[in-house]
Amino acid sequence: MAQPLVKKDDDRDDEVEYSPFLGIEKGLVLQEARAFHDPQLDARRCSQVITKLLYLLNQGETFTKIEATEVFFAVTKLFQSKDTGLRRMVYLIIKELSPSSDEVIIVTSSLMKDMNSKTDMYRANAIRVLCRITDGTLLTQIERYLKQAVVDKNPVVASAALVSGIHLLQTNPEIVKRWSNEVQEAVQSRAALVQFHALALLHQIRQNDRLAVSKLVTSLTKGAVRSPLAQCLLIRYTSQVIRETSNSQSGERPFFDFLESCLRHKAEMVIFEAARAITELSGVTNRELTPAITVLQLFLSSSKPVLRFAAVRTLNKVAMTHPLAVTNCNIDMESLISDQNRSIATLAITTLLKTGNESSVDRLMKQITNFMSDIADEFKIVVVEAIRSLCLKFPLKYRSLMNFLSNILREEGGFEYKKAIVDSIVILVRDIPDAKESGLIHLCEFIEDCEFTYLSTQILHFLGNEGPKTSDPTKFIRYIYNRVILENATVRAAAVSTLAKFGALVESLKPRIFVLLRRCLFDIDDEVRDRATLYLNTLGGDDSVGEIDNDVKEFLFGSLDVPLSNLEMSLQNYVPSEEPFDISSVPKEVKSQPLTEKKAPGKVPTGLGAPISNPTSTVDGYEKLLSSIPEFSSFGTLFKSSAPVELTEAETEYAVNVVKHIFDEHVVFQYNCTNTIPEQLLENVTVFVDASDAEEFSEVVSKPLRSLPYDSPGQTFVAFEKPAGVPAVGKFSNLLKFIVKEVDPATGETEDEGVEDEYQLEDLEIVAADYMLKVGVSNFRNAWESMDPDSERVDEYGLGARESLAEAVSAVITLLGMQPCEGTDAVPNNSRSHTCLLSGVFIGNVKVLVRLSFGIDGPKQVAMKLVVRSDDPAISDAIHEIVANG
Amino acid sequence: MAACPLVKNVLLLDSDGRRVAVKYYTDDWPTLAAKLAFEKSVFTKTQKTNARSEAEIIMFDNHIVVYKFIQDLHFYVTGGDDENELILATVLQGFFDAVGLLLRNNVDKRAALDNLDLILLCLDEIVDGGIVLETEASVIAGKVASNALDGSGSFSEQTISQALATAREHLARSLLK
């Protein structure tokens, strides 16, 4: 196929890239446009000049205002010519020049004349041009003609008017709405495209009137819609109606029959639209899905790439919510792995990874390995991410998945791809204890030959934290010390820190680590030498081979307790003098809260200091934040921080959300406040908390926010004391109090006088789930059997009528706040019973495992059996209490 | 979702990724630089594929692009990422076949540039402001050609290159006088 083409190109090179527009110049073409003023118009020549002008515009050339006006006026002269070809070019260039409103007037009369011409082509085009360039005032003059045109016998004219109507509806809705009757008539047109355009316009006119849309759909789904495009529209409108009426629970879904009948339409476009609409129905059942999946499955083996792509993309989406429904297509899907079109292949792979069960993992990995070598990095990243979630779903399969990841880690690839793999391995090491050793070794091997400094330092940091805790830390030392010998200064410095961490945690290694660190004292780089010296001193030299101080560990493993930006600022302000720099003088108040950083659209942190993305990073952030506030330092370690709970409606004057921090004997509410009024500055912001509905809590500290300027979030804290280790619950009502000062937004000046004011926030609750940490286990059965059977507590509960089994399961999971294991939180459609496995750590570091068995009978009555095992029988009882009270 | 199918752009590029004719219908690419960057990335991502017998498809940056190549011409139609792929493919096929009819199956860059007016009119008849006007190739070509047939200064009779040649001749003669 490619052969003759190449040859042709060669031939062309000989004649120097022929183009009729070779050496075209704007100035010359504008000169040529003077021909338009010629009293004896040469139609052909004028057409050519317009083509040249259009060519220039199309290549991205721009005309100045004066040039455009000149050309426009010249072009208006061409309406004198009777030549139809020239007239078409005139229409085109007028649209491209998009004249200003005072210029439009010049051509209006000519165009209006054409709108009433006997030539259909003139009428259609004049309508489109006029509607494109006109403004509201002119529209009233031509409205009468447009209305007529909508029902014109010629379909081209009718379509032109209808499509123009769709555009005009954005700017002049009141005028277009008056055409309803005519448009309604056009919907019945025999011409396919007219029907399509009329339906689109009619729906847009009525889109805010739900009843009217519903009526429209009802009448049309019965009749015959001719055009496939119009049928696609009708399917979209139908699913919209279904969405809006689905509140009624009873029986058959309205219009479902229509959607299903569209699956047998002769146009593929319609079949696909209907299949997609069915898969996107909210709460779609398996019975409803089946016919849609069947047609999509047929598309998978089509010879047309577009059809295969559309089908596999839709099935991929279905697999996220209904993996079982898609398993029938697995065989077709597997053959798509070798598809020429890599987008299709990648979608097929990721679908298979979602629908696959534990037994098919090994086979799949084999197929993917062959496939990975010939796709682009961006697709590889998608695959790596899918594999990561698969591994978390089937922790038992970590071995083959980890092998796969380590293999692809060794192959060629760009930074983003390598980073995705490293991130995945790090997450697996963190979440699957069994995978720790092998994962770390894979990472070690990777840094032996890693070209990315960023990844090397990240891995060294991670190794320092995790390596010493393994059974044989010695084996990592070689890899780390190799870095000191072979790498650049940044990596060497990181390796020195990692060595020090091993020295601090592994007593037996300490003397040998010291030997290595001493060698680093001769490094050519300052930073490396400094670090080595520092660590040698903090670890205490070889004479004190004893218990290493907690301070040292804190220094090595703890995080910096001042915000980096504050530290940077203080260091810049520091004037060299006799007095040394005092880190305690650095303000610990965080200027911008960690949450706003997360909102920033920036994709990947690239700085060296950025942490490897990990699920606990927000908690780390909170911990850092809280420990920086002296009042809270005595509360001990943070047990859990909740996700932010909004206490205000969206788009109110002040936006407040709260994060609940649970300590052993205390609870801290962190109120994140944002002031959305540019004219105000809030000062001394506090939250007054009424805890009368929470008897076991008593307020100890309230930390006000000194000032809250416009659009720069700040935090205020309130701390409560509670009985130790008890999962006390309660309800708190909140009132935001502050002093408001007027600000002139133009100058930024603030008035001196402020007024006290308050603002009612929504209530906040501490529930039992707040005392539960989501901690997964890799093998639930083993974990369950290793627990003391005496701690087991069993009971049965009736949950009453529920919308569905899945809804009941997720309600109980939310109530308990525990981590679902082995993917048991997904309830297959239409199942009558389900078993869900949960694990978590309750306050006081009590490990809890829960086995939930659900059953549903005819009228949606759900019953549940709850079996709990935990380290402490009292906690098992407490879990039952939570459910009983929930 | 419950909206009219929307075409974001229609592109006709040559085998080096340069513009022959392009038409943008939405504000997704507000500047010329953004448009050119999009064209470049579409071109580089697709140039190695074989989209000659059947239309191919690619998804990137939240856009779906369907494309088809013939000789040294690359045809592209772009839509949003939740658009029905088959509707976009129908538009592409309509454009592709209409150009084939208008250029009398002699479809390459040279012929397209020689008849650029026909190509531009063809684009104008397929999509109006993002809304599909017509997808049937014969109807599109018919609408474009109807001018050419009954017009006196038809481009189907005389291509621009021929016209330029005549013009050059005229100029030469006037200089000789």
Tab-separated table of N, CA and C in Angstrom, chain A residues 692-801:
chain	number	residue	atom	x	y	z
A	692	SER	N	-24.027	20.145	73.759
A	692	SER	CA	-25.004	19.654	74.736
A	692	SER	C	-25.595	18.304	74.321
A	693	ASP	N	-25.510	17.993	73.031
A	693	ASP	CA	-25.980	16.676	72.590
A	693	ASP	C	-24.849	15.664	72.559
A	694	ALA	N	-23.727	15.990	73.142
A	694	ALA	CA	-22.596	15.076	73.164
A	694	ALA	C	-22.040	15.092	74.579
A	695	GLU	N	-22.681	14.298	75.423
A	695	GLU	CA	-22.428	14.441	76.855
A	695	GLU	C	-21.013	14.073	77.264
A	696	GLU	N	-20.438	13.109	76.561
A	696	GLU	CA	-19.138	12.640	77.025
A	696	GLU	C	-17.988	13.556	76.609
A	697	PHE	N	-18.312	14.594	75.874
A	697	PHE	CA	-17.251	15.478	75.386
A	697	PHE	C	-17.243	16.783	76.179
A	698	SER	N	-16.055	17.282	76.480
A	698	SER	CA	-15.989	18.612	77.077
A	698	SER	C	-14.888	19.408	76.386
A	699	GLU	N	-15.215	20.654	76.071
A	699	GLU	CA	-14.291	21.473	75.302
A	699	GLU	C	-13.073	21.839	76.133
A	700	VAL	N	-11.886	21.730	75.529
A	700	VAL	CA	-10.679	22.108	76.261
A	700	VAL	C	-9.985	23.320	75.650
A	701	VAL	N	-9.856	23.336	74.352
A	701	VAL	CA	-9.144	24.447	73.711
A	701	VAL	C	-9.928	24.919	72.491
A	702	SER	N	-9.920	26.207	72.265
A	702	SER	CA	-10.408	26.713	70.992
A	702	SER	C	-9.331	27.632	70.450
A	703	LYS	N	-8.892	27.348	69.242
A	703	LYS	CA	-7.795	28.132	68.681
A	703	LYS	C	-8.334	28.987	67.539
A	704	PRO	N	-8.495	30.296	67.771
A	704	PRO	CA	-9.105	31.149	66.739
A	704	PRO	C	-8.144	31.404	65.582
A	705	LEU	N	-8.724	31.821	64.492
A	705	LEU	CA	-7.952	32.206	63.308
A	705	LEU	C	-7.866	33.720	63.326
A	706	ARG	N	-6.643	34.238	63.304
A	706	ARG	CA	-6.482	35.681	63.499
A	706	ARG	C	-7.146	36.478	62.382
A	707	SER	N	-6.863	36.130	61.135
A	707	SER	CA	-7.534	36.884	60.083
A	707	SER	C	-7.801	35.984	58.890
A	708	LEU	N	-8.893	36.267	58.216
A	708	LEU	CA	-9.303	35.469	57.068
A	708	LEU	C	-9.604	36.394	55.901
A	709	PRO	N	-8.582	36.703	55.101
A	709	PRO	CA	-8.826	37.573	53.947
A	709	PRO	C	-9.583	36.809	52.854
A	710	TYR	N	-10.017	37.573	51.861
A	710	TYR	CA	-10.778	37.002	50.754
A	710	TYR	C	-10.000	35.908	50.028
A	711	ASP	N	-10.660	34.769	49.811
A	711	ASP	CA	-10.162	33.706	48.964
A	711	ASP	C	-8.828	33.114	49.387
A	712	SER	N	-8.503	33.221	50.679
A	712	SER	CA	-7.289	32.539	51.096
A	712	SER	C	-7.657	31.740	52.345
A	713	PRO	N	-7.810	30.440	52.174
A	713	PRO	CA	-8.382	29.614	53.226
A	713	PRO	C	-7.538	29.625	54.506
A	714	GLY	N	-8.189	29.487	55.622
A	714	GLY	CA	-7.497	29.413	56.900
A	714	GLY	C	-8.210	28.419	57.793
A	715	GLN	N	-7.549	28.047	58.898
A	715	GLN	CA	-8.170	27.060	59.768
A	715	GLN	C	-8.323	27.586	61.183
A	716	THR	N	-9.418	27.168	61.800
A	716	THR	CA	-9.561	27.370	63.232
A	716	THR	C	-9.853	26.008	63.843
A	717	PHE	N	-9.401	25.808	65.090
A	717	PHE	CA	-9.516	24.488	65.695
A	717	PHE	C	-10.285	24.555	67.001
A	718	VAL	N	-11.023	23.488	67.298
A	718	VAL	CA	-11.640	23.339	68.609
A	718	VAL	C	-11.323	21.923	69.076
A	719	ALA	N	-10.823	21.796	70.324
A	719	ALA	CA	-10.459	20.481	70.827
A	719	ALA	C	-11.381	20.090	71.972
A	720	PHE	N	-11.715	18.801	72.021
A	720	PHE	CA	-12.566	18.267	73.080
A	720	PHE	C	-11.846	17.127	73.782
A	721	GLU	N	-12.174	16.977	75.061
A	721	GLU	CA	-11.657	15.849	75.801
A	721	GLU	C	-12.747	14.795	75.827
A	722	LYS	N	-12.358	13.551	75.820
A	722	LYS	CA	-13.360	12.484	75.910
A	722	LYS	C	-12.742	11.343	76.692
A	723	PRO	N	-13.565	10.407	77.191
A	723	PRO	CA	-13.010	9.289	77.956
A	723	PRO	C	-12.061	8.479	77.081
A	724	ALA	N	-10.958	8.020	77.670
A	724	ALA	CA	-9.935	7.333	76.897
A	724	ALA	C	-10.458	6.027	76.324
A	725	GLY	N	-10.121	5.793	75.059
A	725	GLY	CA	-10.402	4.504	74.439
A	725	GLY	C	-11.860	4.206	74.175
A	726	VAL	N	-12.745	5.075	74.588
A	726	VAL	CA	-14.168	4.802	74.417
A	726	VAL	C	-14.648	5.439	73.108
A	727	PRO	N	-15.387	4.696	72.322
A	727	PRO	CA	-15.903	5.285	71.091
A	727	PRO	C	-17.119	6.173	71.356
A	728	ALA	N	-16.890	7.275	72.021
A	728	ALA	CA	-18.000	8.149	72.367
A	728	ALA	C	-18.563	8.796	71.103
A	729	VAL	N	-19.897	8.885	71.050
A	729	VAL	CA	-20.520	9.516	69.884
A	729	VAL	C	-21.312	10.731	70.344
A	730	GLY	N	-21.634	11.601	69.419
A	730	GLY	CA	-22.410	12.771	69.802
A	730	GLY	C	-22.609	13.700	68.635
A	731	LYS	N	-23.477	14.692	68.890
A	731	LYS	CA	-23.819	15.631	67.840
A	731	LYS	C	-23.406	17.022	68.316
A	732	PHE	N	-22.844	17.813	67.430
A	732	PHE	CA	-22.337	19.124	67.797
A	732	PHE	C	-22.974	20.151	66.868
A	733	SER	N	-23.462	21.244	67.446
A	733	SER	CA	-23.943	22.307	66.554
A	733	SER	C	-22.904	23.419	66.541
A	734	ASN	N	-22.736	24.052	65.372
A	734	ASN	CA	-21.625	24.979	65.157
A	734	ASN	C	-22.118	26.362	64.765
A	735	LEU	N	-21.459	27.356	65.337
A	735	LEU	CA	-21.780	28.728	64.985
A	735	LEU	C	-20.461	29.447	64.717
A	736	LEU	N	-20.336	29.984	63.515
A	736	LEU	CA	-19.108	30.691	63.148
A	736	LEU	C	-19.202	32.115	63.677
A	737	LYS	N	-18.219	32.541	64.487
A	737	LYS	CA	-18.217	33.903	65.027
A	737	LYS	C	-16.975	34.631	64.535
A	738	PHE	N	-17.135	35.901	64.242
A	738	PHE	CA	-15.992	36.640	63.706
A	738	PHE	C	-16.257	38.135	63.772
A	739	ILE	N	-15.208	38.904	63.512
A	739	ILE	CA	-15.347	40.353	63.384
A	739	ILE	C	-15.160	40.661	61.910
A	740	VAL	N	-16.134	41.346	61.322
A	740	VAL	CA	-16.050	41.597	59.902
A	740	VAL	C	-15.615	43.045	59.670
A	741	LYS	N	-14.664	43.222	58.734
A	741	LYS	CA	-14.186	44.564	58.386
A	741	LYS	C	-14.362	44.786	56.897
A	742	GLU	N	-14.787	45.994	56.557
A	742	GLU	CA	-14.993	46.315	55.137
A	742	GLU	C	-13.646	46.484	54.439
A	743	VAL	N	-13.557	45.973	53.210
A	743	VAL	CA	-12.344	46.143	52.423
A	743	VAL	C	-12.735	46.777	51.094
A	744	ASP	N	-11.962	47.742	50.674
A	744	ASP	CA	-12.183	48.297	49.345
A	744	ASP	C	-11.435	47.409	48.359
A	745	PRO	N	-12.163	46.620	47.536
A	745	PRO	CA	-11.459	45.664	46.686
A	745	PRO	C	-10.535	46.333	45.669
A	746	ALA	N	-10.827	47.596	45.348
A	746	ALA	CA	-9.986	48.280	44.361
A	746	ALA	C	-8.619	48.607	44.919
A	747	THR	N	-8.597	49.117	46.153
A	747	THR	CA	-7.324	49.550	46.719
A	747	THR	C	-6.769	48.544	47.715
A	748	GLY	N	-7.625	47.641	48.203
A	748	GLY	CA	-7.167	46.680	49.192
A	748	GLY	C	-7.083	47.271	50.583
A	749	GLU	N	-7.606	48.506	50.749
A	749	GLU	CA	-7.545	49.135	52.067
A	749	GLU	C	-8.635	48.582	52.976
A	750	THR	N	-8.284	48.400	54.222
A	750	THR	CA	-9.231	47.852	55.182
A	750	THR	C	-9.655	48.945	56.157
A	751	GLU	N	-10.936	48.974	56.479
A	751	GLU	CA	-11.388	49.926	57.496
A	751	GLU	C	-10.929	49.463	58.870
A	752	ASP	N	-10.733	50.426	59.742
A	752	ASP	CA	-10.235	50.068	61.069
A	752	ASP	C	-11.320	49.441	61.935
A	753	GLU	N	-12.518	49.986	61.777
A	753	GLU	CA	-13.601	49.526	62.639
A	753	GLU	C	-14.204	48.231	62.103
A	754	GLY	N	-14.420	47.263	62.965
A	754	GLY	CA	-15.055	46.028	62.534
A	754	GLY	C	-16.360	45.809	63.288
A	755	VAL	N	-17.189	44.949	62.776
A	755	VAL	CA	-18.458	44.636	63.421
A	755	VAL	C	-18.469	43.151	63.749
A	756	GLU	N	-18.945	42.830	64.926
A	756	GLU	CA	-19.056	41.418	65.275
A	756	GLU	C	-20.216	40.803	64.532
A	757	ASP	N	-20.011	39.589	64.089
A	757	ASP	CA	-21.102	38.937	63.364
A	757	ASP	C	-20.987	37.437	63.581
A	758	GLU	N	-22.049	36.726	63.247
A	758	GLU	CA	-21.991	35.268	63.339
A	758	GLU	C	-22.712	34.640	62.166
A	759	TYR	N	-22.464	33.357	61.958
A	759	TYR	CA	-22.971	32.674	60.773
A	759	TYR	C	-23.248	31.222	61.162
A	760	GLN	N	-24.493	30.808	60.956
A	760	GLN	CA	-24.887	29.469	61.406
A	760	GLN	C	-24.330	28.399	60.451
A	761	LEU	N	-23.657	27.387	61.018
A	761	LEU	CA	-23.150	26.282	60.197
A	761	LEU	C	-24.009	25.048	60.454
A	762	GLU	N	-23.858	24.064	59.616
A	762	GLU	CA	-24.615	22.833	59.825
A	762	GLU	C	-24.026	22.017	60.967
A	763	ASP	N	-24.827	21.086	61.473
A	763	ASP	CA	-24.380	20.274	62.596
A	763	ASP	C	-23.345	19.256	62.150
A	764	LEU	N	-22.654	18.743	63.140
A	764	LEU	CA	-21.565	17.815	62.860
A	764	LEU	C	-21.703	16.673	63.849
A	765	GLU	N	-21.391	15.463	63.402
A	765	GLU	CA	-21.565	14.323	64.280
A	765	GLU	C	-20.289	13.520	64.396
A	766	ILE	N	-20.040	13.010	65.572
A	766	ILE	CA	-18.984	12.017	65.736
A	766	ILE	C	-19.704	10.674	65.780
A	767	VAL	N	-19.362	9.802	64.841
A	767	VAL	CA	-20.030	8.508	64.806
A	767	VAL	C	-19.002	7.409	65.049
A	768	ALA	N	-19.526	6.215	65.248
A	768	ALA	CA	-18.637	5.102	65.591
A	768	ALA	C	-17.579	4.883	64.513
A	769	ALA	N	-17.954	5.084	63.266
A	769	ALA	CA	-17.008	4.832	62.171
A	769	ALA	C	-15.776	5.724	62.274
A	770	ASP	N	-15.900	6.864	62.975
A	770	ASP	CA	-14.751	7.746	63.136
A	770	ASP	C	-13.646	7.090	63.962
A	771	TYR	N	-13.998	6.058	64.708
A	771	TYR	CA	-12.999	5.398	65.549
A	771	TYR	C	-12.420	4.161	64.881
A	772	MET	N	-12.771	3.987	63.625
A	772	MET	CA	-12.331	2.784	62.921
A	772	MET	C	-11.387	3.183	61.800
A	773	LEU	N	-10.214	2.567	61.758
A	773	LEU	CA	-9.294	2.815	60.654
A	773	LEU	C	-9.523	1.758	59.593
A	774	LYS	N	-9.512	2.200	58.330
A	774	LYS	CA	-9.654	1.228	57.242
A	774	LYS	C	-8.311	0.578	57.013
A	775	VAL	N	-8.127	-0.634	57.462
A	775	VAL	CA	-6.865	-1.317	57.236
A	775	VAL	C	-7.182	-2.670	56.624
A	776	GLY	N	-6.695	-2.909	55.436
A	776	GLY	CA	-7.011	-4.157	54.760
A	776	GLY	C	-6.118	-5.294	55.230
A	777	VAL	N	-6.529	-6.523	54.991
A	777	VAL	CA	-5.647	-7.664	55.217
A	777	VAL	C	-5.499	-8.362	53.888
A	778	SER	N	-4.345	-8.995	53.685
A	778	SER	CA	-4.102	-9.575	52.368
A	778	SER	C	-4.828	-10.908	52.245
A	779	ASN	N	-4.910	-11.645	53.306
A	779	ASN	CA	-5.575	-12.936	53.214
A	779	ASN	C	-6.569	-13.021	54.358
A	780	PHE	N	-7.830	-12.815	54.012
A	780	PHE	CA	-8.832	-12.694	55.063
A	780	PHE	C	-8.974	-13.997	55.831
A	781	ARG	N	-8.972	-15.115	55.104
A	781	ARG	CA	-9.201	-16.396	55.769
A	781	ARG	C	-8.119	-16.662	56.825
A	782	ASN	N	-6.838	-16.460	56.421
A	782	ASN	CA	-5.746	-16.676	57.378
A	782	ASN	C	-5.897	-15.771	58.584
A	783	ALA	N	-6.183	-14.500	58.302
A	783	ALA	CA	-6.301	-13.536	59.385
A	783	ALA	C	-7.441	-13.942	60.320
A	784	TRP	N	-8.527	-14.357	59.704
A	784	TRP	CA	-9.714	-14.745	60.481
A	784	TRP	C	-9.386	-15.927	61.379
A	785	GLU	N	-8.687	-16.914	60.824
A	785	GLU	CA	-8.426	-18.121	61.606
A	785	GLU	C	-7.390	-17.891	62.685
A	786	SER	N	-6.555	-16.880	62.469
A	786	SER	CA	-5.546	-16.635	63.505
A	786	SER	C	-6.121	-15.858	64.681
A	787	MET	N	-7.342	-15.392	64.549
A	787	MET	CA	-7.962	-14.649	65.653
A	787	MET	C	-8.559	-15.633	66.657
A	788	ASP	N	-8.629	-15.183	67.870
A	788	ASP	CA	-9.153	-16.032	68.937
A	788	ASP	C	-10.656	-16.273	68.724
A	789	PRO	N	-11.072	-17.549	68.545
A	789	PRO	CA	-12.497	-17.818	68.309
A	789	PRO	C	-13.364	-17.381	69.492
A	790	ASP	N	-12.765	-17.263	70.662
A	790	ASP	CA	-13.551	-16.838	71.827
A	790	ASP	C	-14.018	-15.393	71.702
A	791	SER	N	-13.303	-14.629	70.855
A	791	SER	CA	-13.701	-13.227	70.714
A	791	SER	C	-14.867	-13.083	69.751
A	792	GLU	N	-15.295	-14.220	69.179
A	792	GLU	CA	-16.322	-14.139	68.145
A	792	GLU	C	-17.684	-13.806	68.746
A	793	ARG	N	-18.367	-12.883	68.107
A	793	ARG	CA	-19.732	-12.531	68.502
A	793	ARG	C	-20.607	-12.600	67.263
A	794	VAL	N	-21.735	-13.302	67.379
A	794	VAL	CA	-22.621	-13.480	66.227
A	794	VAL	C	-24.007	-12.954	66.578
A	795	ASP	N	-24.631	-12.306	65.620
A	795	ASP	CA	-26.020	-11.910	65.821
A	795	ASP	C	-26.657	-11.669	64.455
A	796	GLU	N	-27.975	-11.638	64.460
A	796	GLU	CA	-28.668	-11.385	63.199
A	796	GLU	C	-29.509	-10.133	63.303
A	797	TYR	N	-29.599	-9.447	62.187
A	797	TYR	CA	-30.325	-8.177	62.174
A	797	TYR	C	-31.243	-8.139	60.960
A	798	GLY	N	-32.397	-7.510	61.144
A	798	GLY	CA	-33.265	-7.222	60.000
A	798	GLY	C	-33.030	-5.774	59.599
A	799	LEU	N	-32.731	-5.549	58.330
A	799	LEU	CA	-32.434	-4.175	57.901
A	799	LEU	C	-33.646	-3.487	57.290
A	800	GLY	N	-34.789	-4.196	57.258
A	800	GLY	CA	-35.991	-3.583	56.702
A	800	GLY	C	-35.931	-3.528	55.184
A	801	ALA	N	-36.827	-2.757	54.603
A	801	ALA	CA	-36.901	-2.683	53.138
A	801	ALA	C	-35.774	-1.797	52.622
